[in-house]
Amino acid sequence: MNTASIKKILVVEDDQYIRELYIDILQDEGYDVEHAVDGEEGYQKMHAGGYNIVLLDIMLPKMDGIKILEKLKNETPPIAPNEAILVLSNLGQETIIANAIALGARGYLIKSDHTPDQVVNKVKELLQPAV
Amino acid sequence: MSDVILLFFVIANIVLSLVLFLNNPRSATNKLFSGLIIILTIYLAVNTEMVLFQDAEVKLILSRLIISLGAVINGFVFLFLTTFPQDRIKLKSSIIHMVSWSTAGLFIAGFTPLIFSGIDINNNVVTPKPGILMPIFLVHTIVLIFGGIVSIFLRYKKSVGLEKNRIQYVLLSFFILFSLVIILNFILPVFLKIGFFVPFLPIYILIFNLIVGYAIVRQRLMDIRVLVGRAVVYVLLLLMVAAFFSATLLFAGYRFIGISFSSTQSIFFIIILVITAISFHPVQLIVEKFTEKLLFKNRYDINDVLTHLNKIMASTLQLDELAHKILRELKTQLKIHTLTFIFFEKDDVSDVITEGFQSPPTYKAEDIRQITQSQEVLVFEDLEEGPIKNTMRSLDFSVVAQLRTEGKQIGLLAFGQKSSGEIYSSQDIQLVTILSPEAAIAIQNALSYEQVRRFNVTLQEEIEKATTDLKSANTQLEVLDKLKDEFVSVASHELRTPMTAIKSYAWMVLNNKAGEISPKAHIYLDRVYTSTERLIHLVNEMLDVSRIESGRVTLHKTSINPLDLCDDMQTEFAAKVADAQVTFTIHKPDMLPSIEIDQEKITQVLENLIGNSIKYSQKGATITLTVTQEGNLVRFSIADTGRGIASDDMPKLFKKFGRLENSLVTVTAESSGLGLFISKQYVELHGGTVDVQSELGKGSTFSFTLPIISDTNPLQSSVS
């Protein structure tokens, strides 16, 4: 049980309502939440790294989530590592899911299928050290 | 008299010898026989001329020369008979040595008194006196001559084909020679005192030489039987002619004209006659050819032309090429100005091919109708005045031949004027008559070939067109497919995004994250939340159906125990069950085998069926989930005591939207109508079956089975 430091979370999501919802509910849990509004910014911040968990949307302007994951894995690894990546998307195609997992995502969930508290639970689950 | 014969004989033999040698200088057979001929010639010449010399000394020398030559003849004959008709002497070298040395020895000995010791002359009859070695000479002669004959006779028995044929000729000629010599030079002179034929010996020898020469030289020999047959016919003919002539000459001449001829004169005349008779036919042919060349510059050999035309007709199946070649050949050989082929198809002119026209005319069916009715060749000059002749005059046709095959008329072959302006001869007409049916067949073949070729081309074109159509249809389908994929993506993202926001914010407020709300607000907002959930659920189902329909469903199978699934359901529906105030019980055995299933999808199926049951049940109703094993299947049954389903509606249950055709009445209210469709597909993808039992007013039981052992790849099976 690590309570020494406050968890740092990055939310990469272009839709304002959803982004602000996630920021709210995570901040309510006491996490330190940063955000990015498009793929480019998301990539920059993920590259700088150091997050305990990144909530990453796939459909983003400027650069999509898969591309970000590709670049971070194959070209320019993060300077400070990101402990976990949770892909939050509304795309259900299995190929994309498999792709994301292969590129390093630890989890994937369909936004419209989950209530806010379910999202928070998932985040907490992934904040536990990997077994 | 005999001198003439002798001279003729010598010259003929020398020529023959040369011809034979030159025919194949390398062959032993040719060399041996050429040599033999020369030696025989010298032998007989000396023999014949011996009578001219009176001096005994000279006679003795000549006799010795003769006997020496005789030894050489023996040697040659032996070698020839053992070699014929081969290229090389194939005797054992020991034998060759023996023959050579004995022959050489006797040749030399012949000039000495050893063979002929001296000479007796009694009344002009010359008789050489035999010497000591004469017996040896006789032995030499007998052994070699008979040895040769036996050898060739044995080879005759063993041989086949052409070689056998050749040896037959040699044996035959030997037989003839022998017979002639015995009869004419021995029996007749000695027993009947007829010495007339004796001087003719050289001629028989010449005949013999010719026959053997023929057997050596010719590649293909006439059948001996044919040869003998023809010779017999010829001889009989000559004898008949000679007999008639002699009788007329001698008898009638003597009686009616008062002339008598001496025997010499008579014989002379008969010989002249025979020679004339023999030479008549060959001379006739030569004269014919000569005069034809001279007088009939335009003559052609009908057989040559027909052979040539046959070659042409066999050479090609191309109608155009065939027709033109035929016309050109006729034009050249018969010296015709213009020629035309007219082809019919279905009572109309289909094609016209011409030679010799500056600008080919066209023909219409009516124009030529008159000349197509006849069965034979139409010749302008031979026709009576009438419609046929008029037609031919107007079309400028001198001869028209029908092209008929299999009873059908396929066209005409029309001849224009000859270049020389002459009329067509009977030979020309004969040629045309023979040619027409053959040409008809050749043309028909070419037409059939053309048909097949055209059909082939058409077929090719059709195939190409069909392929192009298919390709474009395929492209269209690909486009539609892409559109569908785009729709799926759009639906996924664009629809779900705002729905996520609605649902999430409603939830936040409902859960007092934005502060307390009034009970009424709670109810209202709850309805907002529920509606959004329905909407999301509907979109999810439509996306599922889209995936199922394009075959892009992947089953991720894992080993799951059905008992665990049941427990999950219990937990999941606990709240809903409580809300709907119904009872949810599970009947399960203690043990069940695990099954290989895609957990997410089967869970979806269970959720769908249980959800439906809850929806259609009143308060206080019971919903039972039963799971059992049936052989190698596991069966899940969800029974409710709801309102049931009418039997009319049963068939539509598992179809998309479950609607009656062309009706706005929905079979199931409050449901997308897709859930059962999707459930059925998922179950069947696992290799299971779905089933429903229901009675209106009493309730329904939905069940499905899943195989315990899947026959496809256990952990992952993809269905396309």
Short mmCIF file of C-alpha atoms in Angstrom, two decimals, chain B residues 555-561 594-600 686 708 713-717:
data_model
loop_
_atom_site.label_atom_id
_atom_site.label_comp_id
_atom_site.label_asym_id
_atom_site.label_seq_id
_atom_site.Cartn_x
_atom_site.Cartn_y
_atom_site.Cartn_z
CA LEU B 555 -14.47 -16.00 -30.60
CA HIS B 556 -11.88 -15.74 -27.88
CA LYS B 557 -12.40 -19.04 -26.17
CA THR B 558 -11.33 -19.86 -22.68
CA SER B 559 -12.18 -22.69 -20.39
CA ILE B 560 -15.13 -21.62 -18.26
CA ASN B 561 -17.18 -23.58 -15.82
CA SER B 594 -15.84 -26.83 -18.11
CA ILE B 595 -16.62 -25.64 -21.56
CA GLU B 596 -14.55 -23.82 -24.17
CA ILE B 597 -16.42 -20.60 -24.76
CA ASP B 598 -16.01 -16.91 -25.46
CA GLN B 599 -17.04 -15.75 -22.00
CA GLU B 600 -18.03 -12.24 -22.99
CA HIS B 686 -20.05 -21.99 -30.77
CA ILE B 708 -18.37 -29.39 -24.22
CA ASN B 713 -9.41 -24.77 -32.53
CA PRO B 714 -10.07 -24.86 -28.78
CA LEU B 715 -8.87 -21.53 -27.55
CA GLN B 716 -9.40 -19.25 -30.47
CA SER B 717 -11.79 -19.80 -33.21
#
